[in-house]
Structure formats: C-alpha cells, structure tokens
Amino acid sequence: MSPYSRRQFMLSGAALAGGSLLAGCEAPVRELEGGFTGVNIDRGHALRDRLKRGGDALAPSVTHRTGVVIAGGGIAGLSAARALRLAGVDDFALLELEDRPGGNSKGGSIKGIECPLGAHYLPVPGDDASEVQDYLEELGLRKRVAGRWQYDEMSLCHSPQERLFFNGQWQDGLLPMHEVGAGTLAQYRRFSELVAAQSRVAAFTMPTMKTWMRHGGLPAAHAALDAITFAGWLASHGLDDPHLRWYLDYACRDDYGAGAARVSAWSGIAYFASRHGFHAPSQEVIGEDERDAVLTWPQGNGWLSQQLAAPLAVRGQLRTGHSVIRIAQTGHAVEVDVHVAESDRIERWVAAHCVVALPIFLAARVVQSAPDFLQQAATRMQWAPWLVANIHIDAPLEDRAGAAPSWDNVLYADAVPGGLGYVDAGHQRLDPRPAPTVLSYYQALGDLPDARKLLVEQPWTHWRDPIIASLSSAHPDLAQRATRMEITRYGHAMSVPVPGGQALLGRIGMAGIQGRRLALSNGEKVPLTPTPVSGRLSFAHADWSGYSVFEEAFTRGFGAGALAATRLRGA
C-alpha cells in the first residue's frame, strides 16, 4: 500500500469542504495500513454466479430435517431463537450467511482492541420494549433494587457521553449552542413544543408495533405525519434555522441512514418522541441522566449479539456460512435451500415452520410464490448503504479547546458526506492511564448518489483519506497517531422510513396479528405481536417496522419465534 502524505489528505479534505483547506500540523505522517473487513461481499457475488447457472448447480446434495428453520442470523433471527428456547423448543436451526451472526450488531477487534463493526449502543429501554427489558434482566444487566429498576453501571455509558466540534471548539452535547443567537434558541424551543404536542395527540412507542396494537393500526395523527417528508413538515412550521436543521438532519442520518429531505415526518418526530423527547436548552429536565442513559460495550451491540448466539453454538443450532437461496412451501412443510460456503455445495432443510428473518428485499427474492404483502413491501421500501471505519491510534489525540474527550464525538457540518463522527471503543475502560484505542467512525450513505456501487468498486483508500482529513480538523495529530484503519461496508444497512412506509407496514402487521398468547415453559403467557404471516412462514426483521434499531429487530424476532413455537406445538 502506498503511503499518503499530509498534502494528499489536505487536498482531499479541501475538495470535500468546497475548497477550504482543513487545519492541521505539518509533521511527517506514517503509512496508514488497512483494508475492508467484516461483511463478505465477494461471497455474495460468487453465489450470484451460481444462481445464474441454475440447473444442477442448485441441486441439493443432502437433506436435513428440523422443526423450525430460522433464515437469517441478525438480531431478529437470534431473538426468534431465544423465543423458541423460552417456549421449550430445541428442534430448530438458525442459518446465517456470514461467518458470525449479528447482522448490523457485530463486533470486531484491531490489534487486540475490541470495537463495533455496526450498531454501538442500546438506549435504556422503556416499558414498551418489554421483551428487551426481559432479556437484559436475564443477562443480569437490569435488576430491581429497593423497588426500583437499576442497570449495570459497567454497561451504562460512562461520562462524558457526547460532544460536538462546533465553531472551532468542542462543546458538551450535540445540539449546537456555542455563540448561537436568540433566533436559534427560539426555534429550538418551538420544535420542542411541537414534539410534545404531537406526543399528546397520539403517543409514539418503540417498538412501533405497540402503537399499532393500542390503536388497532396506525393512528390518524401518525398517518398524517407519515404522508410527508420531515423537511416538508419543518418548513410548514417555519423551522428553518440552519443549526436546528443541521441537528435534525444529523439525527435522521444517525438512525435512518438518510436525511430529513427523504425520511417521513413521522420518523423525524418518532426519533425524539419514542425515546426522550426534545429538550431545548432553557427547559428544566427531571432525571436527565436516566433520560439520556445508553448501554454500550467496547464492541458495541456486538456484545449483545454474542450473548444471544453463544447458547446456539453450544447446542449446534447455529449454522454460519449458510446462504439462503430458496424458501418454498410444500403441502406439509417448508423447504429451505442454502449454499454452504465451506463445502461449496447446496443443502436442503425441511421444517414444519420457517422464520424468515431476512431483510425484506432479500426475502422477496428467495421466497417462492412470495405473498402480495411481501412483494408490495419490497417494491415500496428503500435501503441506505452504510460504512464503519475503525481507526487504531497508538496514543490519545491532541484536542482543540472546549469539552473533554467523550464516548460520542461529532463534527458539525462534517466534510465527509454522511459523516456522523466517531465513538471511542476504549471509553468504558476503568484504567485512567493513556493507552491505544480504536475510534469507530460512522458514515451514512443514503443520500450519496451511487453509494452502493462506490462501496463495491472503489478501493478502501477512497474512503480512508477523506475521513482522516475531516477528523484532522479537530485532531491535528491524527495522521501521526493512526496506525491502521479497517472499513466495514453495508450495501443495504438499514431501511429508510420514507413517506407512506408506516401506513403500508401497519396494514401488513395488523393483518398478521394472531389473537392468542404463547405459553412459555415457565408457565408465563406472552402476547403474540403483529407478525406478517404466510402459511408456514412468519416474517421477522426490523424492516417490518420501517427502520433499523435493536429494539425493533429484537421484538419482531421474538414475536415471530413465539408464533413458530405455538404452531409447532399445535397451540
């Protein structure tokens, strides 16, 4: 790999910033090694070639039989497996394309330091996310002490939690505040009032299905917001302050992979209303630490996916390197054909039920005689590409003036398209001594033209150099401290909640609801959730909520797994 110079990344930063050079020192820089890691794009391309050949190339060489097949090992698939376990069902297999399960919640390491390859935190869940709460309790992360729920202090994000590089210095929090005018503060307050007003009309929940269940579908007030873009809604209320609009656009890209001009007004409001609301600086907030509390680990949500997968690996229920290429219902069973990477052969699984825990666009390709609701969803929905760049540094970085180094560090108007800043994988360490760490930089590419094509065709240096250039504006010595960068690419990282999405998915979800309750092995009864169903198939993925977060994937997976257990046991 050829070294890049300070001049090279200064010029790349200038191009991204519209011609203004990024500030930085002129000290010599080391060669920054690295490359692509994580998702195996080549494996998918090889499989595509086999599918094109067809015929004997797709004939199964062996057949396995089991009670339930779970197609897909992201959080939804892993949660479906947990539901089966709690229902006393052990006769199942989980099939996953990659060598490690977890989907967007995988972790990795660089030079022995663990870091996230995708999602990096879980907000302390509210009561609507009861399935997630129960799982955290099972892990010992949540327990009742003196009548109150408490969360594991080691897993709660340590302070300081977040900061913003704004107007040449760091400030606490991500809402721009340094030297902003009275007009900006007034619009902050106005937006806060509007979020609260919308919540009073019809409460927002996470997961969204809990709202549907309470109202028998999508509430009228939510449907009105779902019909327009967030940018259009903001404009209709005269909210045009550039600082407010930057922050709200950042929030949309952070959770949805695309900005306010693409996502629905429903999703823009739900970002705040389903969690902690939006609080203008002058507003007094009771229990603010609890309101903003998040759980995180050095490897991000990869830690949670590891805990979900561990018992499956022990019992032989987890099959990695298995690419699902066909799901077909027969008279009395489901056939699931997979390509096994290690042996390069096709195998068939025959089961009484299948949990399709695949992204909607992929499910529509592999499910034979796909139901109308699946085809409609695949046609209407959109997906955002994503990139995570993990940068190993050998010592703490120089800092500009202002707030202290935090877990989450964001650059205002980042020069990198879709740049969301970085989290410090070493932030949870208790040892105060300076040490090497990994900075995990996130880039949402939903608004970048041809982003998916660029991820496949461009070398890793295409992404490396602008990232280093941009971060150097806040950390002048980054090029001297960085020793390696590893980039994880996601071509279809998350569904984008575009206008009309909630209306469609709400209809589909409510049509599949089952009016029964699942009896767990411990005698507890759990209500079944709105789960899209077609014969012996139940569908589970965060896509069915219209956006990709842990709580949505986990709850949908649990509901689909519970339904599979009920049907398998003849309940």
Coordinates of C-alpha atoms in Angstrom, one line a residue:
M1 CA 0.0 0.0 0.0
S2 CA 1.4 3.4 -1.0
P3 CA 1.7 5.9 1.8
Y4 CA -0.4 9.1 1.6
S5 CA 1.0 12.4 2.6
R6 CA -0.3 15.3 4.6
R7 CA -0.7 17.2 1.3
Q8 CA -2.8 14.4 -0.2
F9 CA -5.3 14.2 2.6
M10 CA -5.3 18.0 3.0
L11 CA -6.3 18.2 -0.7
S12 CA -9.0 15.6 -0.3
G13 CA -10.4 17.5 2.6
A14 CA -10.3 20.7 0.6
A15 CA -12.3 19.1 -2.2
L16 CA -14.9 17.9 0.3
A17 CA -15.2 21.2 2.1
G18 CA -15.8 23.2 -1.1
G19 CA -12.2 24.4 -1.5
S20 CA -11.2 25.5 2.1
L21 CA -8.2 23.6 3.5
L22 CA -8.6 21.8 6.8
A23 CA -6.3 23.0 9.5
G24 CA -3.5 20.7 10.7
C25 CA 0.1 20.4 11.6
E26 CA 2.8 19.7 9.0
A27 CA 4.6 16.9 10.9
P28 CA 5.6 13.8 9.0
V29 CA 2.9 11.1 8.8
R30 CA 3.2 7.3 8.9
E31 CA 1.8 5.0 6.3
L32 CA -1.7 4.0 7.4
E33 CA -2.4 0.4 6.7
G34 CA -5.7 -1.3 6.5
G35 CA -8.5 -2.5 4.2
F36 CA -12.0 -3.9 4.1
T37 CA -13.2 -6.2 6.8
G38 CA -16.5 -7.5 8.2
V39 CA -19.2 -8.2 5.6
N40 CA -18.0 -10.7 2.9
I41 CA -19.2 -9.1 -0.3
D42 CA -17.3 -11.5 -2.5
R43 CA -19.2 -14.4 -1.1
G44 CA -22.5 -12.9 -2.2
H45 CA -21.2 -12.2 -5.7
A46 CA -19.9 -15.9 -6.0
L47 CA -23.4 -17.1 -5.0
R48 CA -25.0 -14.8 -7.6
D49 CA -22.9 -16.5 -10.3
R50 CA -24.1 -19.9 -9.2
L51 CA -27.7 -18.8 -9.2
K52 CA -27.3 -17.6 -12.8
R53 CA -26.1 -21.0 -13.8
G54 CA -29.1 -22.7 -12.3
G55 CA -30.0 -26.4 -13.1
D56 CA -27.7 -28.9 -11.4
A57 CA -25.7 -26.1 -9.8
L58 CA -28.6 -25.6 -7.5
A59 CA -29.5 -29.2 -6.8
P60 CA -29.2 -30.1 -3.0
S61 CA -26.7 -32.8 -2.2
V62 CA -28.1 -33.6 1.3
T63 CA -31.3 -33.0 3.2
H64 CA -31.7 -32.1 6.9
R65 CA -34.9 -32.1 8.9
T66 CA -35.9 -30.0 11.9
G67 CA -38.9 -28.4 13.5
V68 CA -38.2 -24.8 12.7
V69 CA -35.7 -23.1 10.4
I70 CA -34.7 -19.5 11.1
A71 CA -33.4 -17.9 7.9
G72 CA -31.1 -15.1 8.9
G73 CA -28.8 -14.5 12.0
G74 CA -29.2 -10.8 12.7
I75 CA -30.8 -9.6 15.9
A76 CA -34.3 -10.6 14.7
G77 CA -33.2 -14.2 13.9
L78 CA -31.2 -14.5 17.2
S79 CA -34.2 -13.2 19.2
A80 CA -36.5 -15.7 17.4
A81 CA -34.2 -18.4 18.6
R82 CA -34.5 -17.1 22.2
A83 CA -38.3 -17.2 21.9
L84 CA -38.2 -20.8 20.8
R85 CA -35.8 -21.6 23.7
L86 CA -38.1 -20.0 26.3
A87 CA -41.1 -21.9 24.8
G88 CA -39.2 -25.2 25.4
V89 CA -38.5 -25.8 21.7
D90 CA -35.0 -27.1 20.9
D91 CA -35.7 -28.6 17.5
F92 CA -34.6 -25.7 15.3
A93 CA -31.6 -24.5 13.2
L94 CA -30.5 -20.9 12.5
L95 CA -28.9 -20.3 9.1
E96 CA -26.6 -17.3 8.7
L97 CA -24.8 -16.0 5.6
E98 CA -21.7 -14.6 7.4
D99 CA -19.2 -16.3 9.5
R100 CA -20.5 -14.6 12.6
P101 CA -24.1 -13.8 13.4
G102 CA -25.4 -10.4 14.5
G103 CA -26.2 -8.5 11.3
N104 CA -25.7 -4.8 11.9
S105 CA -24.8 -5.6 15.5
K106 CA -21.4 -7.3 15.1
G107 CA -18.2 -6.6 16.9
G108 CA -14.5 -7.0 15.9
S109 CA -11.1 -6.0 17.0
I110 CA -7.9 -4.3 15.8
K111 CA -4.6 -5.1 17.3
G112 CA -6.3 -6.8 20.3
I113 CA -8.7 -3.9 21.0
E114 CA -12.4 -4.7 20.6
C115 CA -14.6 -2.3 18.6
P116 CA -18.0 -2.2 17.0
L117 CA -18.5 -3.1 13.3
G118 CA -22.0 -1.7 13.4
A119 CA -24.5 -0.5 16.0
H120 CA -22.7 0.7 19.0
Y121 CA -25.3 1.3 21.8
L122 CA -28.7 0.5 23.2
P123 CA -30.8 3.2 24.8
V124 CA -32.1 2.1 28.2
P125 CA -35.4 0.5 27.0
G126 CA -38.8 1.9 28.1
D127 CA -41.7 -0.3 29.2
D128 CA -43.0 -0.7 25.6
A129 CA -39.8 -2.7 24.9
S130 CA -40.7 -5.3 27.5
E131 CA -39.1 -8.1 25.5
V132 CA -35.8 -6.3 25.5
Q133 CA -36.1 -5.5 29.2
D134 CA -36.6 -9.1 30.0
Y135 CA -33.5 -10.1 28.0
L136 CA -31.4 -7.5 29.8
E137 CA -32.7 -8.9 33.1
E138 CA -31.7 -12.4 32.0
L139 CA -28.2 -11.1 31.4
G140 CA -28.0 -9.5 34.8
L141 CA -27.8 -6.0 33.3
R142 CA -31.2 -5.0 34.8
K143 CA -32.4 -5.8 38.3
R144 CA -34.8 -4.4 40.9
V145 CA -33.2 -2.8 43.9
A146 CA -35.3 -1.3 46.7
G147 CA -38.4 -1.3 44.4
R148 CA -36.6 0.5 41.5
W149 CA -35.0 -0.9 38.4
Q150 CA -31.3 -0.4 38.2
Y151 CA -28.9 -1.0 35.3
D152 CA -25.4 -2.4 35.4
E153 CA -23.1 0.6 36.0
M154 CA -20.3 -1.1 34.0
S155 CA -22.6 -1.2 30.9
L156 CA -24.1 2.2 31.2
C157 CA -22.1 4.7 29.1
H158 CA -19.6 6.5 31.2
S159 CA -19.5 10.3 31.4
P160 CA -18.8 12.4 29.5
Q161 CA -21.1 10.9 26.9
E162 CA -21.2 13.2 23.9
R163 CA -19.7 16.4 22.4
L164 CA -19.8 18.4 19.2
F165 CA -17.0 20.2 17.4
F166 CA -18.6 23.5 16.5
N167 CA -17.2 26.9 15.6
G168 CA -13.6 25.7 16.1
Q169 CA -14.0 24.2 19.6
W170 CA -15.7 21.2 21.4
Q171 CA -18.9 21.7 23.3
D172 CA -20.9 19.4 25.6
G173 CA -23.9 17.8 23.9
L174 CA -24.8 17.6 20.2
L175 CA -27.2 20.4 19.8
P176 CA -25.2 23.4 18.5
M177 CA -25.0 26.0 21.3
H178 CA -21.7 27.9 21.2
E179 CA -22.4 31.6 20.2
V180 CA -25.8 30.8 18.6
G181 CA -28.3 33.7 18.5
A182 CA -31.7 34.2 20.1
G183 CA -33.5 33.2 17.0
T184 CA -31.8 29.8 17.0
L185 CA -32.8 29.3 20.7
A186 CA -36.4 30.3 19.9
Q187 CA -36.6 27.7 17.1
Y188 CA -35.2 25.0 19.5
R189 CA -38.0 25.8 21.9
R190 CA -40.6 25.8 19.2
F191 CA -39.5 22.4 17.9
S192 CA -39.6 21.0 21.4
E193 CA -43.2 22.3 21.9
L194 CA -44.3 20.7 18.6
V195 CA -42.8 17.3 19.5
A196 CA -44.6 17.4 22.9
A197 CA -47.8 18.4 21.2
Q198 CA -47.6 15.5 18.7
S199 CA -47.0 13.1 21.5
R200 CA -50.1 14.2 23.4
V201 CA -52.3 13.6 20.3
A202 CA -51.1 10.0 19.9
A203 CA -48.1 8.6 21.8
F204 CA -45.1 7.2 19.9
T205 CA -43.7 3.9 21.1
M206 CA -40.6 1.8 20.4
P207 CA -41.2 -0.7 19.1
T208 CA -43.8 0.8 16.8
M209 CA -46.0 -2.3 16.8
K210 CA -47.1 -1.4 20.3
T211 CA -48.7 1.7 19.0
W212 CA -50.4 -0.3 16.3
M213 CA -51.7 -2.7 18.9
R214 CA -53.1 0.0 21.1
H215 CA -54.9 1.8 18.3
G216 CA -55.8 -1.1 16.0
G217 CA -53.5 0.2 13.4
L218 CA -51.6 3.5 12.6
P219 CA -53.3 6.4 14.4
A220 CA -54.7 9.1 12.2
A221 CA -52.2 11.7 13.5
H222 CA -49.3 9.5 12.7
A223 CA -50.7 8.7 9.3
A224 CA -50.7 12.5 8.5
L225 CA -47.1 12.8 9.5
D226 CA -46.2 9.6 7.6
A227 CA -47.6 11.1 4.3
I228 CA -45.0 13.9 4.1
T229 CA -41.2 14.4 4.4
F230 CA -39.7 15.6 7.6
A231 CA -38.1 18.5 5.8
G232 CA -41.5 19.5 4.4
W233 CA -43.1 19.3 7.8
L234 CA -40.4 21.5 9.3
A235 CA -40.8 24.1 6.5
S236 CA -44.6 24.2 7.1
H237 CA -43.9 25.2 10.7
G238 CA -41.3 27.8 9.8
L239 CA -38.5 25.9 11.3
D240 CA -35.6 27.0 9.0
D241 CA -32.8 27.8 11.4
P242 CA -29.6 26.2 9.9
H243 CA -28.3 25.0 13.3
L244 CA -31.6 23.3 14.2
R245 CA -31.9 21.8 10.7
W246 CA -28.3 20.5 10.8
Y247 CA -29.0 18.8 14.1
L248 CA -32.3 17.2 12.9
D249 CA -30.7 16.1 9.7
Y250 CA -27.9 14.5 11.7
A251 CA -30.4 12.7 13.9
C252 CA -32.2 11.3 10.8
R253 CA -29.0 10.1 9.2
D254 CA -27.9 8.6 12.5
D255 CA -31.0 6.3 12.9
Y256 CA -32.3 6.1 9.4
G257 CA -29.3 6.4 7.0
A258 CA -30.7 9.4 5.1
G259 CA -31.6 13.0 5.9
A260 CA -34.7 15.0 6.6
A261 CA -35.5 15.5 2.9
R262 CA -36.0 11.8 2.4
V263 CA -37.5 10.4 5.6
S264 CA -41.1 10.9 6.7
A265 CA -42.2 13.5 9.2
W266 CA -43.4 10.5 11.3
S267 CA -39.9 9.2 11.6
G268 CA -38.4 12.6 12.4
I269 CA -40.8 13.1 15.3
A270 CA -40.6 9.5 16.4
Y271 CA -36.8 9.8 16.8
F272 CA -37.4 12.0 19.8
A273 CA -41.0 11.2 20.9
S274 CA -40.5 7.4 21.2
R275 CA -37.4 7.9 23.4
H276 CA -36.7 11.0 25.5
G277 CA -38.3 13.9 23.7
F278 CA -36.5 17.0 22.5
H279 CA -35.5 19.5 25.2
A280 CA -34.5 23.0 24.4
P281 CA -31.5 24.3 26.5
S282 CA -33.7 26.6 28.7
Q283 CA -36.0 23.7 29.7
E284 CA -35.6 22.0 33.0
V285 CA -35.4 18.3 32.7
I286 CA -36.1 16.0 35.6
G287 CA -34.0 12.8 35.7
E288 CA -31.9 13.9 32.7
D289 CA -29.2 11.3 33.3
E290 CA -31.7 8.5 33.2
R291 CA -33.4 10.1 30.2
D292 CA -30.2 10.0 28.1
A293 CA -28.8 6.8 29.5
V294 CA -27.5 4.3 27.0
L295 CA -25.9 0.9 27.4
T296 CA -22.6 0.3 25.5
W297 CA -19.6 -2.0 25.3
P298 CA -16.2 -1.8 23.6
Q299 CA -17.6 -3.9 20.7
G300 CA -20.9 -2.1 20.7
N301 CA -24.1 -4.1 20.3
G302 CA -21.8 -6.9 19.1
W303 CA -21.6 -7.9 22.8
L304 CA -25.4 -8.4 22.9
S305 CA -25.4 -10.5 19.7
Q306 CA -22.6 -12.6 21.1
Q307 CA -24.7 -13.4 24.2
L308 CA -27.6 -14.3 22.0
A309 CA -25.6 -16.6 19.8
A310 CA -23.5 -18.4 22.4
P311 CA -26.1 -21.0 23.5
L312 CA -27.0 -21.7 19.9
A313 CA -23.4 -22.5 19.1
V314 CA -23.1 -24.8 22.1
R315 CA -26.2 -26.8 21.1
G316 CA -25.2 -27.0 17.4
Q317 CA -28.3 -24.9 16.3
L318 CA -26.2 -22.2 14.7
R319 CA -25.0 -22.7 11.1
T320 CA -22.8 -19.9 9.8
G321 CA -21.6 -19.6 6.2
H322 CA -25.0 -20.7 5.0
S323 CA -26.6 -18.5 2.4
V324 CA -30.3 -19.0 1.9
I325 CA -31.2 -19.2 -1.8
R326 CA -34.7 -20.6 -1.8
I327 CA -37.6 -20.9 0.6
A328 CA -40.7 -22.8 -0.7
Q329 CA -43.8 -24.1 1.0
T330 CA -45.0 -27.6 0.1
G331 CA -48.2 -29.3 1.2
H332 CA -46.9 -30.1 4.7
A333 CA -43.6 -28.5 5.2
V334 CA -41.2 -25.7 4.2
E335 CA -38.1 -26.3 2.1
V336 CA -35.1 -24.0 2.7
D337 CA -32.2 -24.4 0.3
V338 CA -28.8 -23.0 1.3
H339 CA -25.4 -22.6 -0.2
V340 CA -22.7 -23.7 2.3
A341 CA -19.5 -21.7 1.8
E342 CA -17.1 -24.1 3.4
S343 CA -18.1 -27.1 1.2
D344 CA -19.4 -25.1 -1.8
R345 CA -22.5 -27.2 -2.1
I346 CA -26.2 -26.9 -1.8
E347 CA -28.1 -28.4 1.1
R348 CA -31.8 -28.5 1.9
W349 CA -33.5 -28.1 5.2
V350 CA -37.1 -29.4 5.6
A351 CA -39.1 -27.9 8.5
A352 CA -42.6 -27.6 9.8
H353 CA -42.2 -23.8 10.0
C354 CA -39.7 -21.1 8.9
V355 CA -39.0 -17.8 10.5
V356 CA -37.9 -15.5 7.6
A357 CA -35.6 -13.1 9.5
L358 CA -34.1 -11.6 6.3
P359 CA -34.3 -8.1 5.0
I360 CA -37.4 -7.6 3.0
F361 CA -35.7 -7.1 -0.3
L362 CA -33.8 -10.4 0.2
A363 CA -36.9 -12.3 1.4
A364 CA -38.8 -11.2 -1.7
R365 CA -36.0 -12.8 -3.8
V366 CA -35.8 -16.2 -2.1
V367 CA -39.4 -16.9 -1.0
Q368 CA -41.1 -18.8 -3.9
S369 CA -44.6 -17.6 -4.8
A370 CA -44.0 -14.6 -2.5
P371 CA -47.2 -13.3 -0.9
D372 CA -48.5 -10.0 -2.1
F373 CA -47.7 -8.1 1.1
L374 CA -44.0 -9.1 0.7
Q375 CA -43.9 -8.0 -2.9
Q376 CA -45.5 -4.7 -2.1
A377 CA -43.1 -4.0 0.8
A378 CA -40.1 -4.9 -1.3
T379 CA -41.3 -2.6 -4.1
R380 CA -42.1 0.4 -1.9
M381 CA -39.3 0.3 0.6
Q382 CA -35.8 1.9 0.2
W383 CA -32.5 1.0 1.9
A384 CA -29.4 3.0 2.9
P385 CA -25.8 1.9 2.4
W386 CA -23.5 2.4 5.4
L387 CA -19.8 2.4 6.3
V388 CA -18.0 2.0 9.6
A389 CA -14.3 2.9 9.7
N390 CA -12.4 1.6 12.7
I391 CA -9.2 3.6 13.3
H392 CA -6.5 2.3 15.7
I393 CA -4.5 5.0 17.4
D394 CA -1.4 4.4 19.4
A395 CA -1.9 7.2 22.0
P396 CA -4.5 9.8 22.9
L397 CA -5.0 12.5 20.4
E398 CA -4.4 16.3 20.6
D399 CA -7.6 18.1 21.2
R400 CA -9.0 21.5 20.3
A401 CA -10.3 23.7 23.1
G402 CA -13.6 23.0 24.9
A403 CA -15.3 19.9 26.2
A404 CA -13.3 16.9 27.3
P405 CA -13.0 13.7 25.1
S406 CA -16.3 11.8 25.2
W407 CA -17.7 8.5 24.1
D408 CA -19.5 10.0 21.1
N409 CA -17.7 12.8 19.2
V410 CA -19.4 14.6 16.3
L411 CA -18.2 17.2 13.8
Y412 CA -20.7 20.0 12.9
A413 CA -21.1 20.0 9.1
D414 CA -18.6 17.1 8.7
A415 CA -16.7 17.5 5.4
V416 CA -17.3 13.8 4.7
P417 CA -20.7 13.2 3.0
G418 CA -22.9 11.5 5.6
G419 CA -20.3 11.6 8.3
L420 CA -21.6 11.0 11.8
G421 CA -18.5 11.3 13.9
Y422 CA -16.9 8.6 16.0
V423 CA -17.2 6.7 19.2
D424 CA -14.2 5.7 21.4
A425 CA -14.1 2.0 21.9
G426 CA -11.9 2.5 25.0
H427 CA -14.3 4.9 26.7
Q428 CA -15.6 2.2 29.1
R429 CA -12.2 1.3 30.4
L430 CA -11.6 2.0 34.1
D431 CA -7.9 2.3 33.8
P432 CA -7.2 6.1 33.6
R433 CA -3.7 5.7 32.1
P434 CA -3.2 6.8 28.5
A435 CA -3.3 3.8 26.1
P436 CA -4.0 2.9 22.5
T437 CA -7.6 2.8 21.5
V438 CA -9.9 2.4 18.4
L439 CA -12.1 5.2 17.1
S440 CA -15.1 3.9 15.2
Y441 CA -16.2 6.5 12.6
Y442 CA -19.7 6.2 11.0
Q443 CA -20.8 7.3 7.6
A444 CA -24.4 7.1 6.5
L445 CA -24.6 6.9 2.7
G446 CA -28.3 7.0 2.0
D447 CA -28.1 10.5 0.4
L448 CA -24.9 9.9 -1.6
P449 CA -25.6 9.1 -5.3
D450 CA -24.4 5.6 -6.4
A451 CA -23.2 4.9 -2.9
R452 CA -23.8 1.1 -3.2
K453 CA -21.8 1.0 -6.4
L454 CA -19.0 3.0 -4.9
L455 CA -18.8 0.7 -1.9
V456 CA -18.3 -2.3 -4.2
E457 CA -16.0 -0.7 -6.8
Q458 CA -13.8 1.8 -5.0
P459 CA -10.7 0.8 -3.0
W460 CA -10.7 1.3 0.7
T461 CA -8.4 4.3 0.3
H462 CA -11.2 6.1 -1.4
W463 CA -12.9 6.3 2.0
R464 CA -9.9 6.4 4.2
D465 CA -8.3 9.7 3.0
P466 CA -11.4 12.0 3.4
I467 CA -12.1 10.5 6.8
I468 CA -8.6 11.3 8.1
A469 CA -8.7 14.7 6.5
S470 CA -12.0 15.7 8.1
L471 CA -11.2 14.4 11.6
S472 CA -7.8 16.2 11.5
S473 CA -9.7 19.5 11.7
A474 CA -10.5 18.5 15.3
H475 CA -7.4 16.3 15.9
P476 CA -4.3 17.8 14.2
D477 CA -2.1 14.9 15.1
L478 CA -4.4 12.1 13.9
A479 CA -2.2 11.2 11.0
Q480 CA 0.7 10.7 13.3
R481 CA -1.2 8.6 15.8
A482 CA -3.3 6.4 13.5
T483 CA -1.7 3.0 12.7
R484 CA -4.4 1.1 10.9
M485 CA -7.9 1.6 9.5
E486 CA -10.4 -1.2 8.8
I487 CA -13.6 -0.5 6.9
T488 CA -16.8 -2.4 7.1
R489 CA -19.3 -2.0 4.2
Y490 CA -23.0 -2.5 4.3
G491 CA -24.7 -2.3 0.9
H492 CA -28.2 -2.4 2.4
A493 CA -27.6 -1.5 6.0
M494 CA -31.0 -0.2 7.0
S495 CA -34.4 0.6 5.7
V496 CA -35.2 4.2 5.2
P497 CA -38.6 5.3 6.6
V498 CA -39.8 7.2 3.5
P499 CA -43.3 8.7 3.4
G500 CA -46.0 6.1 3.2
G501 CA -44.0 3.4 4.8
Q502 CA -45.7 3.3 8.2
A503 CA -49.2 3.2 6.5
L504 CA -48.2 0.2 4.4
L505 CA -46.3 -1.7 7.2
G506 CA -49.0 -1.0 9.7
R507 CA -51.6 -2.6 7.5
I508 CA -49.4 -5.6 6.9
G509 CA -48.6 -6.0 10.6
M510 CA -52.1 -5.8 11.8
A511 CA -53.3 -8.3 9.1
G512 CA -51.0 -10.9 10.5
I513 CA -51.8 -10.5 14.2
Q514 CA -52.8 -13.6 16.0
G515 CA -55.3 -13.4 18.8
R516 CA -53.6 -15.9 21.0
R517 CA -51.0 -16.0 23.7
L518 CA -47.9 -18.1 23.9
A519 CA -47.4 -20.3 27.0
L520 CA -43.7 -20.4 28.0
S521 CA -42.1 -23.3 29.6
N522 CA -42.1 -21.5 32.9
G523 CA -45.9 -21.1 32.8
E524 CA -45.8 -17.4 31.8
K525 CA -48.1 -16.3 28.9
V526 CA -46.8 -13.8 26.4
P527 CA -49.0 -12.0 23.9
L528 CA -48.2 -12.6 20.3
T529 CA -47.2 -9.5 18.3
P530 CA -48.3 -8.2 14.9
T531 CA -46.3 -10.6 12.7
P532 CA -46.6 -10.9 8.9
V533 CA -47.6 -14.5 8.2
S534 CA -48.0 -16.5 5.0
G535 CA -48.8 -20.2 5.6
R536 CA -45.9 -21.8 7.4
L537 CA -43.8 -18.7 7.1
S538 CA -43.5 -15.9 9.7
F539 CA -41.5 -12.8 8.9
A540 CA -39.2 -11.1 11.3
H541 CA -36.8 -8.2 10.7
A542 CA -36.5 -4.6 11.7
D543 CA -37.5 -3.8 8.1
W544 CA -41.1 -4.6 9.1
S545 CA -41.1 -1.6 11.4
G546 CA -39.7 0.6 8.6
Y547 CA -36.4 1.5 10.3
S548 CA -33.5 -0.4 11.8
V549 CA -32.8 -0.3 15.6
F550 CA -32.1 -3.0 18.1
E551 CA -35.5 -2.8 19.9
E552 CA -37.5 -3.2 16.7
A553 CA -35.4 -6.2 15.4
F554 CA -35.4 -7.9 18.8
T555 CA -39.2 -7.6 19.4
R556 CA -40.1 -8.6 15.9
G557 CA -37.9 -11.7 16.1
F558 CA -39.3 -12.7 19.4
G559 CA -42.8 -12.4 18.1
A560 CA -42.1 -14.5 15.0
G561 CA -40.3 -17.1 17.1
A562 CA -43.1 -17.3 19.6
L563 CA -45.6 -17.8 16.8
A564 CA -43.4 -20.6 15.3
A565 CA -43.3 -22.3 18.7
T566 CA -47.1 -22.0 19.1
R567 CA -47.7 -23.6 15.7
L568 CA -45.1 -26.3 16.2
R569 CA -46.7 -27.3 19.5
G570 CA -50.2 -27.2 18.0
A571 CA -51.4 -24.5 20.3

